[in-house]
XYZ file of C-alpha atoms in Angstrom:
607
model
C -44.060 49.454 21.050
C -44.020 45.709 20.821
C -45.968 42.943 23.136
C -42.477 42.163 24.956
C -41.364 45.718 25.611
C -44.903 46.165 26.436
C -44.454 43.490 29.271
C -40.950 44.448 29.962
C -42.071 48.625 30.939
C -45.536 46.643 33.267
C -42.597 44.538 34.505
C -40.330 47.463 35.868
C -43.185 49.502 36.637
C -44.194 46.915 39.298
C -40.592 46.349 40.526
C -40.281 50.020 41.567
C -43.340 49.739 43.153
C -42.937 46.967 45.281
C -39.552 48.399 45.644
C -40.923 51.690 47.701
C -43.804 49.821 48.919
C -42.471 46.166 50.364
C -42.908 47.200 54.266
C -41.105 43.261 55.202
C -37.615 44.782 53.785
C -37.995 48.270 54.837
C -38.389 47.620 58.465
C -34.803 46.011 58.178
C -33.842 48.773 56.109
C -35.262 51.417 57.475
C -34.795 50.150 61.264
C -31.688 48.225 61.633
C -29.323 48.219 58.800
C -28.512 51.530 57.888
C -27.324 50.929 54.401
C -28.251 52.272 51.402
C -30.317 50.235 49.243
C -30.540 50.456 45.337
C -32.685 48.428 42.608
C -31.057 48.649 39.166
C -33.155 47.746 36.232
C -32.126 46.657 32.791
C -35.822 47.461 30.886
C -36.389 49.333 28.087
C -36.049 52.312 30.407
C -32.775 51.837 33.143
C -32.799 53.510 35.544
C -31.864 53.020 39.732
C -34.060 54.056 42.528
C -33.001 54.385 46.515
C -34.268 53.433 49.914
C -32.817 54.854 53.021
C -30.182 57.482 50.743
C -31.748 60.308 52.609
C -31.522 59.826 56.165
C -27.856 57.958 55.480
C -24.574 59.549 54.832
C -22.049 56.445 53.005
C -18.796 57.633 55.278
C -16.465 55.364 52.844
C -18.494 56.818 49.699
C -17.535 60.463 51.581
C -14.341 59.364 51.870
C -13.572 58.051 48.306
C -14.955 60.639 46.597
C -12.409 63.131 48.959
C -9.719 60.901 47.937
C -9.987 60.795 44.718
C -11.189 56.874 44.258
C -14.385 57.610 42.321
C -13.113 56.009 39.043
C -11.601 53.191 40.778
C -15.005 52.512 42.667
C -16.913 52.644 39.376
C -14.582 49.780 37.977
C -15.523 47.853 41.035
C -19.133 48.371 40.649
C -18.985 47.506 36.819
C -16.516 43.979 38.116
C -19.429 42.953 40.594
C -22.702 43.855 38.321
C -20.952 41.568 35.547
C -19.828 38.958 37.982
C -23.099 38.540 39.687
C -24.551 38.254 36.199
C -22.460 35.755 35.157
C -22.534 33.829 38.197
C -26.094 34.369 38.631
C -25.439 34.432 42.157
C -24.856 37.053 45.157
C -21.666 38.492 45.217
C -20.148 40.362 48.153
C -17.682 42.397 46.842
C -14.788 44.162 48.363
C -13.779 47.661 47.864
C -10.563 48.931 49.617
C -11.167 46.920 52.923
C -14.633 47.908 52.746
C -18.080 45.575 51.165
C -21.142 45.965 49.057
C -23.271 42.995 48.230
C -24.714 42.667 44.999
C -28.088 40.634 44.145
C -29.441 39.437 40.417
C -32.822 39.807 39.875
C -35.023 36.912 37.755
C -38.476 37.506 36.101
C -39.247 34.442 34.024
C -35.398 32.968 34.631
C -34.407 36.489 32.996
C -32.330 38.690 33.976
C -34.341 42.138 35.000
C -31.824 43.577 37.302
C -29.886 43.839 40.496
C -29.979 45.142 44.265
C -26.930 46.967 45.356
C -26.585 47.696 49.489
C -23.533 49.216 51.123
C -21.152 50.028 52.139
C -20.515 47.843 55.301
C -16.938 46.167 57.160
C -17.567 42.115 57.778
C -15.464 43.230 61.035
C -14.825 44.891 64.402
C -12.217 47.613 63.329
C -8.929 47.222 65.182
C -5.998 50.064 65.320
C -4.002 47.728 62.426
C -7.542 48.010 60.267
C -7.638 51.437 60.254
C -4.022 52.213 59.697
C -4.171 49.591 56.983
C -7.640 52.130 55.398
C -5.848 55.196 56.083
C -3.262 53.925 53.791
C -5.517 52.582 50.997
C -7.360 55.913 51.134
C -4.481 57.833 51.637
C -1.484 56.553 49.567
C 0.297 57.524 53.254
C 2.214 54.862 55.095
C 3.230 56.833 57.916
C 0.700 57.678 60.948
C 0.960 60.552 63.251
C -1.720 58.873 65.727
C -2.558 62.419 67.278
C -2.708 64.345 64.292
C -6.646 65.563 63.516
C -6.667 64.093 60.081
C -6.178 60.940 61.189
C -8.354 61.089 63.933
C -10.932 62.731 61.437
C -10.222 59.918 59.162
C -10.496 56.947 62.436
C -13.637 58.656 63.073
C -15.189 58.661 59.858
C -14.489 55.009 59.412
C -16.252 53.915 62.844
C -19.228 55.729 61.521
C -19.302 52.527 58.962
C -21.963 49.660 59.158
C -20.692 46.618 60.751
C -22.033 43.142 60.015
C -20.860 40.489 61.821
C -21.438 36.830 61.532
C -24.694 35.930 61.987
C -25.836 39.345 61.037
C -24.275 39.367 57.799
C -25.782 35.794 56.573
C -28.957 37.677 57.801
C -28.808 40.333 55.719
C -27.741 38.704 52.751
C -30.566 36.229 52.880
C -32.971 39.584 53.873
C -31.736 40.962 50.270
C -32.013 37.949 48.036
C -35.262 37.503 49.747
C -36.299 41.201 48.858
C -35.209 39.971 44.881
C -37.227 37.278 44.763
C -40.266 39.506 45.334
C -39.206 41.870 43.206
C -38.208 39.482 40.137
C -40.880 36.641 39.992
C -42.981 37.801 42.851
C -43.662 34.130 44.130
C -45.049 33.376 47.247
C -45.034 36.713 48.885
C -46.585 35.482 51.911
C -43.756 32.726 52.672
C -41.043 35.653 52.372
C -42.860 37.978 54.462
C -42.769 35.285 57.545
C -39.561 34.744 56.703
C -38.281 38.299 56.431
C -39.940 38.505 59.805
C -38.154 35.246 61.310
C -34.890 37.083 60.503
C -35.592 40.473 62.356
C -36.970 39.112 65.347
C -34.385 36.273 65.895
C -31.303 37.522 64.317
C -31.356 41.160 63.556
C -33.087 42.717 66.218
C -30.910 40.978 68.349
C -27.817 42.243 67.239
C -27.709 45.106 66.083
C -29.803 48.081 67.804
C -33.062 49.907 66.669
C -31.801 53.060 64.345
C -34.086 55.689 65.935
C -35.882 53.823 69.142
C -33.648 54.983 71.894
C -33.427 58.729 70.977
C -36.841 59.079 70.913
C -37.466 57.314 74.561
C -34.975 59.887 75.358
C -36.431 62.645 73.944
C -33.359 63.374 71.931
C -34.560 65.797 68.545
C -34.448 62.479 65.298
C -33.548 63.639 62.249
C -37.094 61.959 61.146
C -40.695 62.468 62.695
C -41.077 60.003 65.428
C -44.890 59.065 67.308
C -45.967 61.105 70.147
C -43.914 58.987 73.489
C -46.647 58.457 76.027
C -48.299 54.938 78.347
C -49.653 52.334 75.653
C -46.565 51.932 73.140
C -45.388 48.894 75.409
C -48.098 47.558 74.358
C -46.890 48.032 70.326
C -46.281 44.212 68.911
C -42.952 45.483 67.262
C -41.657 46.660 70.627
C -42.920 43.418 72.410
C -41.211 41.747 69.400
C -38.374 43.735 68.566
C -36.993 45.397 71.895
C -38.387 42.525 74.197
C -39.651 44.915 76.733
C -43.188 45.129 78.179
C -43.174 48.276 80.484
C -42.804 51.416 79.423
C -39.039 52.405 80.741
C -39.411 54.866 83.179
C -35.598 55.024 84.811
C -32.198 56.093 82.487
C -28.629 54.893 83.981
C -25.723 56.349 82.235
C -21.916 55.507 82.579
C -18.949 56.566 81.485
C -14.913 56.033 82.021
C -13.391 57.733 84.960
C -10.023 57.771 83.195
C -8.536 55.351 80.492
C -5.218 55.393 82.049
C -4.027 52.194 80.151
C -4.808 53.613 76.261
C -2.871 56.991 75.775
C -3.228 56.682 72.132
C -6.350 58.680 71.499
C -7.036 56.418 68.485
C -6.806 53.087 70.900
C -9.467 55.260 73.102
C -11.895 55.904 70.359
C -12.109 52.033 69.402
C -12.218 51.140 73.190
C -15.296 53.521 73.479
C -17.355 52.157 70.047
C -16.878 48.268 71.337
C -17.840 49.259 74.402
C -20.881 51.116 73.159
C -21.872 48.078 71.001
C -21.156 45.363 74.220
C -23.792 48.051 76.071
C -26.569 47.158 73.270
C -25.418 43.237 73.983
C -25.702 43.260 78.018
C -28.399 45.440 78.363
C -30.572 42.032 76.770
C -29.274 39.639 79.558
C -31.040 42.318 82.013
C -35.193 42.743 82.777
C -36.749 44.720 80.784
C -33.643 47.131 79.894
C -32.602 48.775 76.019
C -28.990 49.598 76.242
C -27.188 52.098 73.036
C -24.407 54.485 72.661
C -24.284 57.748 74.895
C -23.324 60.079 72.386
C -19.162 58.990 71.675
C -18.104 58.629 75.214
C -20.010 56.187 77.061
C -23.330 53.772 77.522
C -27.339 54.879 78.355
C -29.739 52.360 79.720
C -33.790 52.740 79.724
C -35.268 50.531 82.047
C -38.204 49.716 84.553
C -39.289 48.253 88.048
C -42.681 46.574 88.772
C -45.922 48.784 88.979
C -46.402 47.428 92.430
C -43.740 47.949 94.137
C -43.022 50.865 96.732
C -40.588 53.663 96.458
C -38.182 51.818 97.981
C -38.508 48.963 96.375
C -37.892 50.345 93.434
C -34.610 52.073 94.121
C -33.079 49.126 95.120
C -33.757 47.668 92.523
C -32.406 50.227 90.036
C -29.744 50.641 92.134
C -28.898 46.480 91.989
C -28.937 47.224 88.066
C -26.791 49.917 88.196
C -24.258 47.824 90.211
C -24.448 45.246 87.443
C -23.991 47.906 85.107
C -21.018 49.347 86.772
C -18.999 45.878 87.217
C -19.850 45.103 83.175
C -18.843 48.353 82.187
C -15.475 48.118 84.324
C -14.660 44.777 82.787
C -15.037 46.407 79.375
C -13.325 49.029 79.667
C -10.663 47.822 82.107
C -10.318 51.097 84.369
C -12.501 52.515 87.205
C -16.461 53.850 85.651
C -18.966 56.199 86.951
C -22.338 55.322 86.818
C -25.215 58.364 86.939
C -28.744 57.249 87.725
C -32.054 59.795 87.126
C -34.846 60.116 88.709
C -37.424 57.685 88.094
C -40.655 59.317 86.083
C -44.524 58.205 86.011
C -44.828 55.867 82.992
C -45.456 57.885 80.009
C -43.549 60.916 81.318
C -40.871 61.617 78.645
C -37.606 60.113 79.905
C -35.238 63.368 78.744
C -35.512 65.070 82.401
C -34.326 61.153 84.028
C -31.650 61.323 80.942
C -30.525 64.690 81.619
C -30.354 64.128 85.557
C -28.103 61.323 85.109
C -25.578 63.051 83.006
C -25.621 65.565 85.406
C -25.017 62.831 88.611
C -22.328 61.755 86.328
C -20.948 65.218 86.198
C -21.360 65.840 90.002
C -19.843 61.717 90.914
C -16.780 62.491 88.597
C -14.426 63.259 91.973
C -16.300 62.095 94.432
C -14.949 58.776 94.503
C -18.146 56.861 94.360
C -19.031 54.508 91.874
C -22.694 54.424 91.659
C -24.640 58.409 92.010
C -27.974 58.913 92.146
C -29.288 62.605 91.042
C -30.222 64.872 93.579
C -31.425 68.133 92.738
C -28.652 69.988 95.078
C -25.702 68.400 96.122
C -24.623 68.274 99.382
C -21.122 67.191 99.246
C -18.501 69.204 97.323
C -15.613 66.887 96.381
C -12.585 69.130 95.988
C -11.800 72.747 95.563
C -12.195 72.865 91.583
C -15.386 71.503 91.801
C -16.680 73.809 94.470
C -15.541 76.362 91.606
C -17.121 74.990 89.408
C -20.058 75.480 90.674
C -19.659 79.039 92.321
C -18.923 79.752 88.819
C -22.427 78.844 87.776
C -24.240 80.172 90.407
C -22.426 83.365 89.729
C -23.775 83.070 85.449
C -26.729 82.706 86.778
C -27.078 85.889 89.122
C -25.530 87.629 86.417
C -28.271 86.338 83.444
C -30.840 87.332 86.505
C -29.925 90.751 86.994
C -29.638 91.032 83.222
C -25.632 92.233 83.645
C -24.717 90.498 80.522
C -21.575 92.363 80.209
C -19.640 90.515 83.005
C -20.769 87.071 81.829
C -17.864 87.653 79.052
C -15.464 88.148 82.121
C -17.112 85.167 84.243
C -17.650 82.438 81.228
C -13.083 83.383 80.568
C -12.516 82.453 84.102
C -15.853 79.778 84.010
C -13.822 78.153 81.418
C -9.939 78.167 82.732
C -11.678 76.052 86.082
C -13.143 73.992 83.388
C -10.274 73.195 81.668
C -8.119 72.401 85.151
C -11.296 70.450 86.351
C -11.110 68.024 82.900
C -6.849 68.313 82.649
C -7.811 69.096 79.011
C -8.939 65.775 78.261
C -11.763 65.808 75.513
C -13.749 63.273 77.106
C -13.802 65.273 80.101
C -14.392 68.529 79.032
C -17.525 67.079 76.802
C -19.143 66.302 79.939
C -18.751 69.660 81.594
C -19.346 71.513 78.783
C -22.435 70.159 77.801
C -23.828 70.155 81.555
C -22.997 73.640 81.549
C -24.623 74.583 78.645
C -27.428 72.665 79.949
C -27.263 74.463 83.230
C -27.458 78.061 81.375
C -30.449 77.650 78.805
C -32.060 76.791 81.784
C -31.377 79.628 84.007
C -32.067 81.520 80.377
C -35.605 79.936 80.397
C -36.445 80.645 83.890
C -35.064 84.734 83.684
C -36.315 85.671 80.372
C -39.764 84.345 80.688
C -39.208 81.552 78.058
C -40.796 78.634 79.655
C -42.725 77.491 76.605
C -39.957 77.880 74.159
C -38.741 74.701 73.560
C -34.428 75.089 73.477
C -34.222 71.043 73.025
C -33.261 71.705 69.430
C -30.996 74.265 69.895
C -29.089 72.090 72.663
C -29.101 68.712 70.280
C -27.264 71.294 67.829
C -24.165 72.316 70.260
C -24.144 68.587 71.498
C -23.969 67.473 67.480
C -20.737 70.236 67.078
C -19.217 69.279 70.202
C -19.322 65.770 69.291
C -17.301 66.811 65.972
C -14.790 68.744 67.778
C -11.854 65.850 68.399
C -9.977 68.462 70.460
C -10.048 70.159 73.955
C -9.778 73.758 72.048
C -12.140 72.857 69.332
C -14.070 71.999 71.806
C -13.365 75.541 73.759
C -14.199 77.488 70.799
C -17.316 75.670 69.902
C -18.489 76.041 73.821
C -17.377 80.464 73.322
C -19.169 80.695 70.179
C -22.326 79.079 71.159
C -22.498 80.972 74.817
C -21.694 84.496 72.655
C -24.689 83.422 69.982
C -26.988 83.016 73.219
C -25.977 85.961 74.912
C -25.570 88.243 72.453
C -29.540 87.164 71.607
C -30.622 87.557 74.619
C -30.314 91.628 74.261
C -33.103 91.082 72.306
C -35.238 88.083 73.762
C -37.920 88.667 71.384
C -35.455 87.732 68.965
C -34.444 84.554 70.059
C -37.832 83.654 70.469
C -38.520 84.306 66.298
C -34.921 82.449 66.126
C -35.910 79.346 67.503
C -39.182 79.214 66.122
C -37.691 80.064 61.872
C -35.283 77.060 63.025
C -38.174 74.655 63.939
C -39.419 76.161 60.563
C -36.649 75.779 58.413
C -36.179 72.109 60.169
C -39.699 71.612 58.532
C -39.427 72.767 55.423
C -35.806 70.363 54.801
C -37.642 67.425 55.745
C -40.650 68.117 53.328
C -39.974 70.376 50.899
C -41.133 68.126 48.103
C -44.835 68.163 49.530
C -46.663 71.291 48.932
C -46.026 73.944 51.355
C -48.290 77.740 51.878
C -47.838 80.510 53.905
C -50.651 80.761 55.214
C -51.005 77.356 56.932
C -47.533 77.652 58.388
C -48.332 80.726 59.611
C -51.163 80.065 60.962
C -49.530 76.982 62.979
C -47.908 80.393 64.992
C -50.084 82.138 65.668
C -49.156 85.298 63.288
C -51.076 86.839 59.990
C -49.572 86.126 56.226
C -47.618 89.280 55.968
C -46.201 89.294 59.716
C -44.908 85.760 59.336
C -43.086 86.393 55.840
C -41.780 89.486 57.136
C -40.160 87.776 59.920
C -39.020 85.164 58.111
C -37.129 86.988 55.253
C -35.340 89.520 57.967
C -34.217 85.987 60.336
C -33.217 83.875 57.156
C -32.477 86.215 53.943
C -34.924 84.007 51.786
C -38.917 84.694 51.488
C -40.869 81.827 52.520
C -41.228 80.732 49.009
C -37.490 81.382 48.240
C -36.597 79.108 50.887
C -38.465 76.082 49.420
C -37.671 76.683 45.927
C -33.490 77.330 46.935
C -33.542 73.723 49.064
C -35.841 71.659 45.985
C -32.823 73.283 43.465
C -30.073 72.333 45.901
C -31.259 68.793 46.405
C -32.341 68.388 42.271
C -28.319 69.241 42.108
C -27.695 66.400 44.386
C -29.122 64.077 42.797
C -27.919 65.171 39.311
C -24.316 64.540 40.592
C -25.082 61.512 42.332
C -27.991 59.908 40.635
C -28.626 57.902 37.676
C -32.231 58.911 38.315
C -34.523 60.400 35.117
C -34.619 64.005 35.418
C -37.953 64.172 35.017
C -38.176 62.202 38.239
C -35.565 63.854 40.338
C -38.096 66.699 39.047
C -41.264 64.816 40.490
C -39.115 63.783 43.665
C -37.661 67.284 44.085
C -41.712 68.828 44.298
C -41.965 69.633 40.428
C -44.385 67.660 39.024
C -44.232 70.314 35.954
C -41.418 68.751 34.491
C -41.069 72.242 31.399
C -41.442 74.743 35.147
C -38.884 72.393 36.259
C -35.762 72.435 33.666
C -37.231 76.978 33.196
C -36.316 77.215 37.098
C -32.954 75.135 37.123
C -31.852 77.509 33.922
C -32.929 80.835 35.700
C -30.798 79.844 38.568
C -27.590 77.970 36.948
C -27.253 79.185 34.058
C -27.662 75.810 32.201
C -29.875 73.225 31.789
C -29.810 69.812 34.211
C -28.938 68.178 31.661
C -25.569 69.561 30.824
C -25.406 70.142 34.524
C -25.280 66.357 35.481
C -22.578 66.034 32.186
C -20.543 68.358 33.594
C -20.867 67.486 37.567
C -21.658 63.476 37.474
C -20.417 61.804 40.323
C -21.218 58.405 39.112
C-alpha cells in the first residue's frame, strides 16, 4: 500500500469515527430534524454509513419503492452528486416535488465524499400539493377524495418532515459545518458553538423535540428514555431548548367539536395537520408550557404553576391557560372546540394519569355544551340519552368482568358498539375518541378484577392506539376494536397466559431494540424471576421460537434488510447485526436463506 493510500485510509477511518461520534450534530439530527443522514466516502474502500436510520422510516422512499420510481430516484441522486462535485458546493435537489441535500466533503481541498440528507418538503402542504404528488407518484390525474388509497397516500405524505424558512437554512448550515468537521476537521470548537447556537436560536424554536413530549406524558417510546423524576427541569438542555424552568404537572388537551365547514376528509386531515404544528408554536407564547400533537386529531399541552400557589390559585391559573388554548384552537380550526384538563400531579410524578384524565374529560365534554372540562372522577351530569347509554354499557361490561361472565361480554360489546356509532355519527375523529376512552376504561376494569395491578398494560394499550390511528375509516376502527377486545377477553379466560404474554411482549421488544448486543438467556430469565428452563419453555410456547432462535431470526432479517437497502460492506453488516465472526455470519446466512449474502444482495438490492 502506498503512502498516499495509507493516508487516504487513515482519513476515511477518522471520517467514520467523527461521523458516528460528533454529538453537536447528533443532537440536531436525532432529536429535532427527523431525517436520514448518510456519508459517502471516495477512499480506497468506498462505502457509506447512516445516522438516524433505524428509528426513522422515510415515507417518500416508501412511496418511491411502492410506485416503481426507484430507477428515476437513483438517476436523480447520481445527478445531484455530480452537480455537487462540479460546483464544489451544497446542492438542494428536487425529486417529484420533494428535496434532498447533498454536501461535498473536502480534505486538503480534495473531494473525499459527500453528506446526503432527506427527504423533506420546503413548504406546508395544500390540497393541490397532495393532488400533484398523487399524480407524480401514481400517474393518475383523477382523484377520488374519499377513496381509501388516496387517503392513505395523503397520510403518508403528511408524515414527511417540513423544513420551511428559516429552519431549512439552519439545517443546511448545520450539514455544511458537519462536512467541515468530517473533512479538514479544523476549528472544531468554533463549529460546535455555532451548531449549538443554531439549535437554540432556530431549530428548537421551529420544530418540536422528537421524543420529549411522549416522555413527559408517559407514552411508550421506540427508544429508551431516562426516568421521569423531579430535577429534570434543572437539566441545561431542557431549560435552553424547551425554555421551561419548572417540571410540568398538568396536561391539557384540545380537539375540534365538529369540523362542519370541511366535508372533504383530506381537507380535514390538512387542517388538523396544520393545527398541530401551530400548537407547538403557540405553546411558546405561554408560560412554562410545551405543546404538540395529540395523536392525529388534536393538540396536547403540558404546563405547571408556581409551587408557592394555593390549590385554588393553581386551578385559576390553569383555567386561564385553558381559556387561551380554547380561543387559539377555535380560531385556528374555525369551529367549536372542547378543552380537557387533567388533574395536577406532584412535581416529578408521572403525567400519564393527568394525560388520560384530560382525554376522559374531552370524552365527557363533547356533548355537554361546555368549552372547558376539568376532569372529575365521577361525572355528575349526563348530557344526552346516547351518552347515558354509553356510560351504562361500560358499567355493564365492568360488572360482567367483575362477575367473570365473559360470555355476556360479546353480546354487550355488539350493543355497545351500536351506541358508540350513534354517538359519533360514524365520524372517524369522534369514533377514535370514544373507542380510545372505552378501552382505557375496560383495561382498568381488567386490572382491578383479575389481580393484575402489577402488570403494566401501557405498551399493549399503545399498540391498540397505533392500530386505531392507522384506521382510515369508521369500519376499520370498529374492526380494530373488535379484534383487540376479543383478544383481551380470550386471554382473560386464562389470566396467567395474559401475564406471561405481556411479559414476553416486553422481552421481545427488548430483543428487537438490542439484538446486535450480547443477550444471555440466564440474565433475562433472572430479571423476571424465572429459572432458565422455565423461561425457555414459556418463551417457545408463546412465540414459536427458542430464545436464541428469536434473536438469530431478528439479526438475520436485519442483515437481509441492510443488504437490500445499503451499500455497506458485508463484513460490516454482519458486525452491525451482532455477528463478530464473519465466517459464522456467512455460514448462518447460507443455512437459513440457501444463498450467500453477496448473491442475495446482487439479486435483491433496492439501491
